[in-house]
């Protein structure tokens, strides 16, 4: 039986795993980068080992450093969380070779599902229908045309070693086939190091429904219900719920049984998710995620199971704690991902220090976070601050409970997705369960949030601190937020601030004299123009990477590039001059 587990991850998922370890009497071991020496997951752990390095590649993706920490800590199990090494078959083998238990699926299953073509074959072996498509790599663009003429346009070209929407190209007619294929293969090579691509009929307005399964080493595979993850933006999920609105019991059972067959088709063991596209009452296998997912919490709420505890039981060789007949799904659960991003500015990453944070509580509320008040959200890692999860007996009560919990959540110092969630949860389409994967981007106007987000830290107030003061107007109490100079602000407030200096806003990037400055701290990954180039207003000048997202920095107005002050690979902070245009 496992007695000491090293969690090869950071942030909320590391803490999530450690919480279950503590309940089970298992010692938890954290690992940390130089920037995370005093991070929340390190503070929570029973023991912690330094990996060194700042970037993910130097730290949480440094195999030698992690293996050294496994040995030094004498951990007998390793949990990868999600991201990083979670779906890396070679890493799983390296852990097992050390005699340490890998708390995840067999490496062979990771490999089958990592190749989307072999995943489609595995689903077929289980008798499960995939989205209509091909089972061999595309040879040339004539394959694309032939397929489009057979199943009807549009078609999707997808990277065989991709997933999650990266490297996917939609082609609308024969004329677009060649360019679409070239672009998909180029992207696949750049992202995944392999250019193979295959074809699927493109469903124009599907819902993303996924099924949670757990499987043990005794041949038991159990499905735990579905999650609707259709509310997403640029393939980043924002809201997830279980059950899915309007999914009838017969469809749910059919999807669950199909998911079990897919899992059996690849010899799956441990917790996994089968993604399906659902359109007009039909569902199709899309891909399988061979890890515990961010949104597992909504399944935990409706089933009363602890999925991390199940993973540990499975890794110990024990049978699942439930049979299919014993799985009970009750009520409704919704999760909102609270990211350090500014929804009013196109979800621009917003790293910085959390000056103040008050977190929701009360009936049916769960807050799984990777940060506490005073912690800094670094540009080097992903931008999930925490997950707000609620449970209630039915969907509409859960929705109202989430709105109540969101109101209780305050995070100062960085922008977050909270205002976007308030807009989504209160939206009549969401309330009616009428949303699909295109709904958020096509029907919800986030620019209306401008004023709210600007209120967090308006442009040009770097030397001021926000203060909330109660005032009474005709006997009614109001709270006003005002920006005052440091000294006055502190003097008039009873609440000491951990970081008295709010970070600058991440909006202004250019000014009338033609200097373009960094909207946020980050790394210059690509220069798109050179000195002497003529540029148009709005043209992308360079790519700035922050929190694993690439952001284009654009020209405010047309002109000639006079000077480029930065080079590729350079790290910049908010406000640094990048480019001068005359
Ligand atoms: C599709 C699709 C329509 N037809 N495949 C994007 C993420 C990746 N998991 C698969 N994705 C899609 N694949 C076919 N044949 C539409 C999407 C898609 C999507 C899927 C799930 C959640 C959000 C999405 C947003 C846009 C497109």
XYZ file of C-alpha atoms in Angstrom, residues 51-53 55-68 84-85 91:
20
model
C 13.776 21.161 -8.701
C 15.615 24.384 -9.553
C 14.797 26.432 -12.627
C 10.321 27.875 -16.603
C 8.256 24.699 -16.754
C 10.914 23.102 -18.965
C 13.611 23.833 -16.387
C 11.549 22.616 -13.428
C 8.288 20.655 -13.599
C 9.330 19.154 -16.949
C 12.908 18.396 -15.921
C 12.932 14.593 -15.815
C 16.302 14.255 -14.096
C 15.356 16.702 -11.354
C 12.027 14.952 -10.728
C 13.585 11.488 -10.656
C 16.199 12.807 -8.204
C 3.243 18.345 -17.510
C 3.995 14.575 -17.437
C 7.955 9.225 -18.067
